[in-house]
Amino acid sequence: MSADVPSTSDGRRLAPATRTVSLGRPAHEPDAPLNTPLTPASTYVAGGDVEYGRYGNPTWTAFEEVLGSLEGGRALTYSSGMAAVTAVLDLVAVGETIVVPVHAYQGVLHQLGDRERRGLLRVHTVDITDTAAVVQACEDAALVWLESPTNPMLEVADLAAVAAGATSAGARVVVDNTFATPLLQQPLELGADVVVHAATKYLAGHSDVMLGALVTRDDATFTAMDEHRRSRGAVPGVLESWLAARGVRTLHVRLERAQANAAELAVRLADHPAVSHVRYPDWGAMVAIEVAAGPMAADLLTRSTALWVHATSLGGVESLLERRRRWKGEPDTVPEALVRLSVGIEDVEDLWADLASALASLPSP
Ligand SMILES: *Cc1c(COP(=O)(O)O)cnc(C)c1O
């Protein structure tokens, strides 16, 4: 069951860009506020549908309405992206196998490794660009975890083909859609069962919120996830939900600008002598470069910019960069000199001038 798509007065279905702006608001009534109010509440007057603060909140619902509509399902929000990841993994029975990309968000890989060491599940890693291998691995798996593009290698999966193959092999398909956002890719439409989001990133978009979400169109899965959230308690904060609902209003314009900036920078970086390799899938706003002079020069690059901020995370209005292997848990198939760029919405010439001058200051390879 997909969420109803609202329409204009003459019946035209609202485009995703319009839905980011107009959903999740109070009904148009005299003196109604345009925005859903912040409702701090640990309990409600008895006799209604919600009853208690851990079971629901109108401010969560506002953001869930927007995200659910964009992804084509029903959304539940969590206290962080990892809380949403945990909720999905908890649905897998003990002893089952999970198929996972070699490269994925480090927190996900870490949690899977931890569950595997504790004997809770088995992990089978795959190259997600090899559709046949992924589908074959799904034969004896309960679930396939997909991230596309992957962090930080920016590999892209054929989601429709993988989802079809995995589904007929009997595996549930989960897609972490954080990097793409529902404006660039709708995994449920492509056959996925559950979509995961770190709303912390593009959806909230201003580097000031921790929030996660799951979206599904399957009622039984939705109910199981809702019950899990009630009982485990990883519920979102009311301020965070409000900020995310506010942030998502501009998702389409932020993404449009960030993507245009990323595409332009990827072309220029490919020609820069200090850069030996550029990874960019030709869409989205994440770019990964390899610094020709090696990992120490890559570290120097991250300390040499004035506008680009040396910080982890992504998807905010401001441009960030970091050398991924500075994190101990990053897979060793990620090149040591790889610097991940989260391209923001600043003026592209300012971004280029800052980056090009920092690159030019590096020792030669
Ligand atoms: C950040 C991120 C997460 C985890 O989200 P948090 O809000 O930091 O817990 C999961 N997946 C991807 C792809 C991410 O970028």
XYZ file of C-alpha atoms and ligand atoms in Angstrom:
380
model
C 0.000 0.000 0.000
C 1.637 3.259 -1.033
C 0.801 6.597 0.553
C -1.857 8.625 -1.229
C -0.379 11.296 -3.422
C -2.270 14.552 -2.863
C -3.271 16.671 -5.807
C -3.962 20.222 -6.923
C -7.510 21.646 -7.098
C -7.851 20.278 -10.651
C -6.640 16.799 -9.722
C -2.993 16.993 -10.811
C -0.793 14.717 -8.641
C 1.718 16.803 -6.743
C 5.297 16.456 -7.927
C 7.882 15.365 -5.326
C 9.316 18.897 -5.141
C 5.873 20.224 -4.218
C 5.307 17.455 -1.689
C 8.516 18.383 0.165
C 6.984 21.835 0.627
C 3.319 21.165 1.227
C 2.857 17.860 3.071
C 3.019 17.401 6.831
C 1.204 20.655 7.557
C -2.008 21.346 9.507
C -5.213 21.499 7.440
C -5.908 24.869 5.803
C -8.346 26.339 8.327
C -8.745 29.901 9.576
C -5.977 30.733 12.042
C -4.325 27.333 11.738
C -0.544 27.772 11.858
C 1.120 26.899 8.537
C 3.635 24.715 10.302
C 3.015 21.758 12.569
C 3.781 22.993 16.091
C 6.478 21.548 18.274
C 4.560 19.337 20.715
C 6.642 18.260 23.692
C 4.539 15.545 25.315
C 5.281 12.491 27.406
C 1.614 11.595 27.761
C -1.839 12.385 26.324
C -5.367 12.445 27.676
C -6.647 8.846 27.695
C -9.114 7.500 25.158
C -7.346 8.525 21.959
C -5.077 6.735 19.486
C -1.690 7.717 20.882
C -1.918 7.553 24.713
C 1.792 7.834 25.567
C 4.833 9.820 24.404
C 6.829 6.771 23.300
C 3.978 5.627 21.022
C 3.563 8.733 18.884
C 3.856 12.490 18.545
C 2.240 14.886 16.042
C 5.615 16.503 15.333
C 7.106 13.121 14.347
C 4.066 12.514 12.160
C 4.604 15.729 10.190
C 8.056 14.596 9.022
C 6.905 10.988 8.547
C 4.126 12.175 6.239
C 6.537 14.001 3.956
C 9.130 11.233 3.838
C 6.543 8.457 3.443
C 5.013 10.231 0.477
C 8.386 10.871 -1.201
C 9.445 7.226 -0.836
C 5.994 5.846 -1.691
C 5.308 4.078 1.626
C 4.727 4.705 5.329
C 7.576 6.111 7.409
C 8.643 5.738 11.039
C 11.307 7.996 12.526
C 13.983 7.066 15.059
C 16.477 8.805 17.300
C 19.271 8.369 14.722
C 20.030 6.617 11.455
C 21.743 3.834 13.396
C 18.650 3.366 15.574
C 16.674 2.776 12.357
C 19.382 0.364 11.104
C 19.207 -1.519 14.419
C 15.426 -1.787 14.179
C 15.607 -3.446 10.731
C 18.388 -5.827 11.744
C 16.383 -6.828 14.835
C 13.672 -8.147 12.505
C 16.072 -10.836 11.241
C 15.817 -14.157 13.101
C 18.863 -15.454 14.982
C 21.198 -17.540 12.821
C 20.072 -16.135 9.477
C 22.436 -14.887 6.774
C 22.595 -11.284 5.610
C 24.124 -10.240 2.279
C 26.012 -6.961 2.604
C 28.093 -4.750 0.299
C 31.861 -4.791 0.877
C 31.628 -1.010 1.111
C 28.840 0.509 3.153
C 28.306 2.983 5.957
C 30.877 2.115 8.586
C 28.372 2.051 11.465
C 26.329 -0.571 9.600
C 29.387 -2.743 8.890
C 30.459 -2.409 12.512
C 27.073 -3.447 13.888
C 26.874 -6.406 11.488
C 30.352 -7.550 12.543
C 29.324 -7.264 16.165
C 26.154 -9.309 15.616
C 28.154 -11.905 13.695
C 30.771 -12.239 16.471
C 27.971 -12.775 18.979
C 26.586 -15.596 16.827
C 23.360 -13.755 16.032
C 23.704 -13.818 12.257
C 26.032 -14.646 9.376
C 27.363 -11.972 7.045
C 28.094 -12.612 3.372
C 29.847 -9.642 1.713
C 29.408 -8.929 -2.000
C 30.382 -6.437 -4.668
C 27.034 -4.739 -5.277
C 27.947 -3.848 -8.873
C 27.999 -7.593 -9.663
C 24.230 -8.226 -9.880
C 24.529 -11.961 -10.590
C 26.818 -12.512 -7.586
C 24.508 -10.550 -5.274
C 21.453 -12.500 -6.426
C 23.288 -15.807 -6.062
C 24.341 -14.887 -2.513
C 20.661 -14.245 -1.709
C 19.783 -17.924 -2.260
C 20.414 -18.807 1.372
C 19.964 -15.358 2.916
C 17.107 -13.791 4.873
C 17.967 -10.265 3.867
C 20.095 -8.290 1.443
C 21.367 -4.924 2.640
C 22.011 -2.465 -0.164
C 23.547 0.929 -0.237
C 23.737 2.663 -3.598
C 25.808 4.697 -4.178
C 28.057 3.073 -1.573
C 30.024 4.937 1.053
C 32.696 6.046 0.254
C 33.487 4.265 -3.043
C 30.299 5.497 -4.757
C 29.621 2.185 -6.497
C 26.115 1.959 -7.958
C 23.919 -1.171 -7.881
C 21.271 -2.082 -10.440
C 18.642 -1.888 -7.698
C 15.708 -3.097 -9.803
C 17.576 -6.194 -11.027
C 19.019 -7.005 -7.596
C 15.644 -6.503 -5.883
C 13.862 -8.755 -8.392
C 16.509 -11.493 -8.090
C 16.721 -11.279 -4.299
C 12.944 -11.347 -3.913
C 12.570 -14.472 -6.034
C 15.409 -16.054 -4.024
C 13.324 -15.353 -0.891
C 15.430 -12.585 0.653
C 14.049 -9.350 2.008
C 15.531 -6.256 0.337
C 16.609 -3.292 2.453
C 18.091 -0.164 0.860
C 19.907 2.563 2.753
C 18.836 5.532 0.617
C 20.700 8.200 2.572
C 23.134 9.194 -0.205
C 20.540 9.301 -3.000
C 17.494 10.703 -1.176
C 13.985 9.874 -2.482
C 14.257 12.694 -5.007
C 16.949 10.822 -6.964
C 15.985 7.191 -6.259
C 12.866 5.486 -4.854
C 13.897 1.954 -3.845
C 10.345 0.812 -2.965
C 9.326 1.555 -6.565
C 12.306 -0.544 -7.684
C 11.191 -3.525 -5.588
C 12.803 -2.998 -2.174
C 10.884 -3.975 0.983
C 12.302 -1.404 3.374
C 14.119 1.906 2.922
C 16.474 3.197 5.612
C 17.485 6.835 6.069
C 19.937 8.781 8.114
C 17.705 11.869 8.070
C 20.702 13.404 9.848
C 22.148 13.956 6.357
C 20.326 15.354 3.281
C 16.744 15.192 4.548
C 17.339 17.487 7.534
C 20.183 19.059 5.588
C 21.761 21.562 7.997
C 24.158 19.474 10.110
C 22.194 20.210 13.278
C 19.984 17.110 13.708
C 20.409 13.405 14.513
C 17.417 11.498 13.140
C 16.716 8.213 11.372
C 13.795 6.730 9.478
C 12.429 3.534 7.951
C 9.871 3.402 5.151
C 7.871 0.420 3.914
C 4.635 -0.210 2.025
C 4.086 -3.624 3.589
C 1.547 -3.404 6.437
C 2.912 -6.377 8.392
C 6.446 -4.956 8.254
C 5.181 -1.517 9.275
C 3.353 -2.973 12.273
C 6.380 -5.015 13.322
C 8.596 -1.942 13.098
C 6.111 0.220 14.980
C 5.886 -2.348 17.781
C 9.657 -2.611 17.867
C 9.992 1.166 18.218
C 7.418 1.252 21.021
C 9.127 -1.504 22.958
C 12.814 -0.627 22.335
C 12.229 3.088 22.721
C 14.644 4.592 20.163
C 12.130 7.377 19.503
C 13.052 10.697 17.895
C 13.276 13.913 19.868
C 10.493 16.369 19.215
C 12.871 19.246 18.379
C 14.838 17.023 15.985
C 11.641 15.971 14.208
C 10.572 19.591 13.896
C 13.964 20.633 12.514
C 13.894 17.762 10.011
C 10.375 18.721 8.885
C 11.630 22.283 8.437
C 14.811 21.124 6.668
C 13.086 18.842 4.182
C 11.072 21.805 2.802
C 14.123 22.838 0.788
C 15.456 19.376 -0.077
C 14.774 19.753 -3.800
C 16.495 23.122 -4.191
C 19.408 22.145 -1.952
C 19.939 18.918 -3.838
C 19.636 20.578 -7.235
C 22.374 23.072 -6.370
C 24.602 20.571 -4.548
C 24.330 18.134 -7.450
C 25.175 20.801 -10.033
C 28.184 21.847 -7.934
C 29.335 18.225 -7.545
C 29.073 17.529 -11.280
C 31.120 20.625 -12.123
C 33.766 19.910 -9.477
C 34.066 16.261 -10.572
C 34.931 17.374 -14.115
C 37.512 19.905 -12.952
C 39.041 17.533 -10.373
C 39.545 14.864 -13.044
C 41.915 17.296 -14.804
C 43.840 18.335 -11.701
C 47.411 16.956 -11.592
C 47.270 16.469 -7.795
C 44.283 14.106 -8.178
C 44.889 10.580 -9.474
C 41.295 9.306 -9.500
C 37.799 10.768 -9.240
C 34.756 8.717 -8.268
C 31.442 10.313 -9.157
C 28.378 8.333 -10.320
C 27.210 11.302 -12.481
C 24.397 12.079 -10.069
C 24.083 13.012 -6.410
C 26.334 15.367 -4.483
C 29.024 13.035 -3.111
C 32.426 12.856 -4.815
C 35.494 10.833 -3.803
C 38.984 11.714 -4.989
C 42.358 10.065 -4.563
C 45.241 12.370 -3.822
C 48.123 11.450 -6.151
C 50.824 12.187 -3.572
C 49.377 9.669 -1.074
C 47.711 9.543 2.342
C 49.910 12.131 4.083
C 49.189 14.604 1.310
C 45.502 13.711 1.606
C 45.634 14.568 5.312
C 47.420 17.794 4.446
C 44.656 18.625 1.952
C 42.004 18.284 4.651
C 43.949 20.792 6.785
C 44.647 23.232 3.933
C 41.193 24.416 2.883
C 39.586 27.533 4.300
C 36.000 27.151 3.043
C 35.655 23.347 2.926
C 35.353 22.067 6.480
C 37.364 19.074 7.641
C 34.581 17.040 9.236
C 32.848 13.716 8.874
C 29.169 13.437 7.855
C 27.487 14.699 4.703
C 24.353 16.106 3.166
C 24.403 19.535 4.793
C 24.313 22.914 3.056
C 28.043 23.337 3.740
C 30.830 21.466 1.945
C 32.839 18.948 3.986
C 35.837 16.778 3.266
C 37.679 13.998 5.061
C 40.124 11.176 4.425
C 38.016 8.109 5.128
C 40.833 5.772 6.165
C 41.514 8.038 9.146
C 38.763 5.893 10.708
C 40.104 2.584 12.017
C 37.068 0.536 10.975
C 37.035 1.603 7.303
C 37.513 -1.449 5.007
C 41.100 -1.747 3.727
C 39.810 -1.931 0.152
C 39.142 1.821 0.471
C 42.305 3.559 -0.820
C 44.395 5.240 1.901
C 44.536 8.502 -0.073
C 40.770 8.661 -0.740
C 39.184 11.927 0.348
C 35.399 12.026 0.426
C 33.753 15.305 -0.528
C 30.239 16.180 0.570
C 29.486 19.002 -1.833
C 27.285 21.749 -0.425
C 25.289 24.580 -1.930
C 27.889 27.364 -1.846
C 28.991 29.225 -4.975
C 30.814 26.679 -7.121
C 33.650 29.067 -8.029
C 34.383 29.665 -4.342
C 34.388 25.908 -3.732
C 36.707 25.307 -6.670
C 39.096 28.156 -5.816
C 39.462 26.900 -2.236
C 39.952 23.274 -3.220
C 42.226 23.947 -6.197
C 44.531 26.154 -4.166
C 44.720 23.576 -1.350
C 45.494 20.860 -3.938
C 48.138 23.046 -5.579
C 49.890 23.466 -2.225
C 50.469 19.695 -1.837
C 53.892 18.110 -2.432
C 54.187 16.588 -5.906
C 53.685 12.793 -6.146
C 25.136 8.669 8.622
C 24.672 7.433 7.976
C 24.019 6.441 8.724
C 23.818 6.543 10.226
O 23.032 7.646 10.590
P 23.191 8.384 12.017
O 22.102 9.383 12.017
O 24.588 8.966 12.028
O 23.042 7.356 13.080
C 23.570 5.319 8.047
N 23.767 5.174 6.718
C 24.394 6.101 5.977
C 24.584 5.876 4.516
C 24.869 7.268 6.575
O 25.503 8.174 5.827
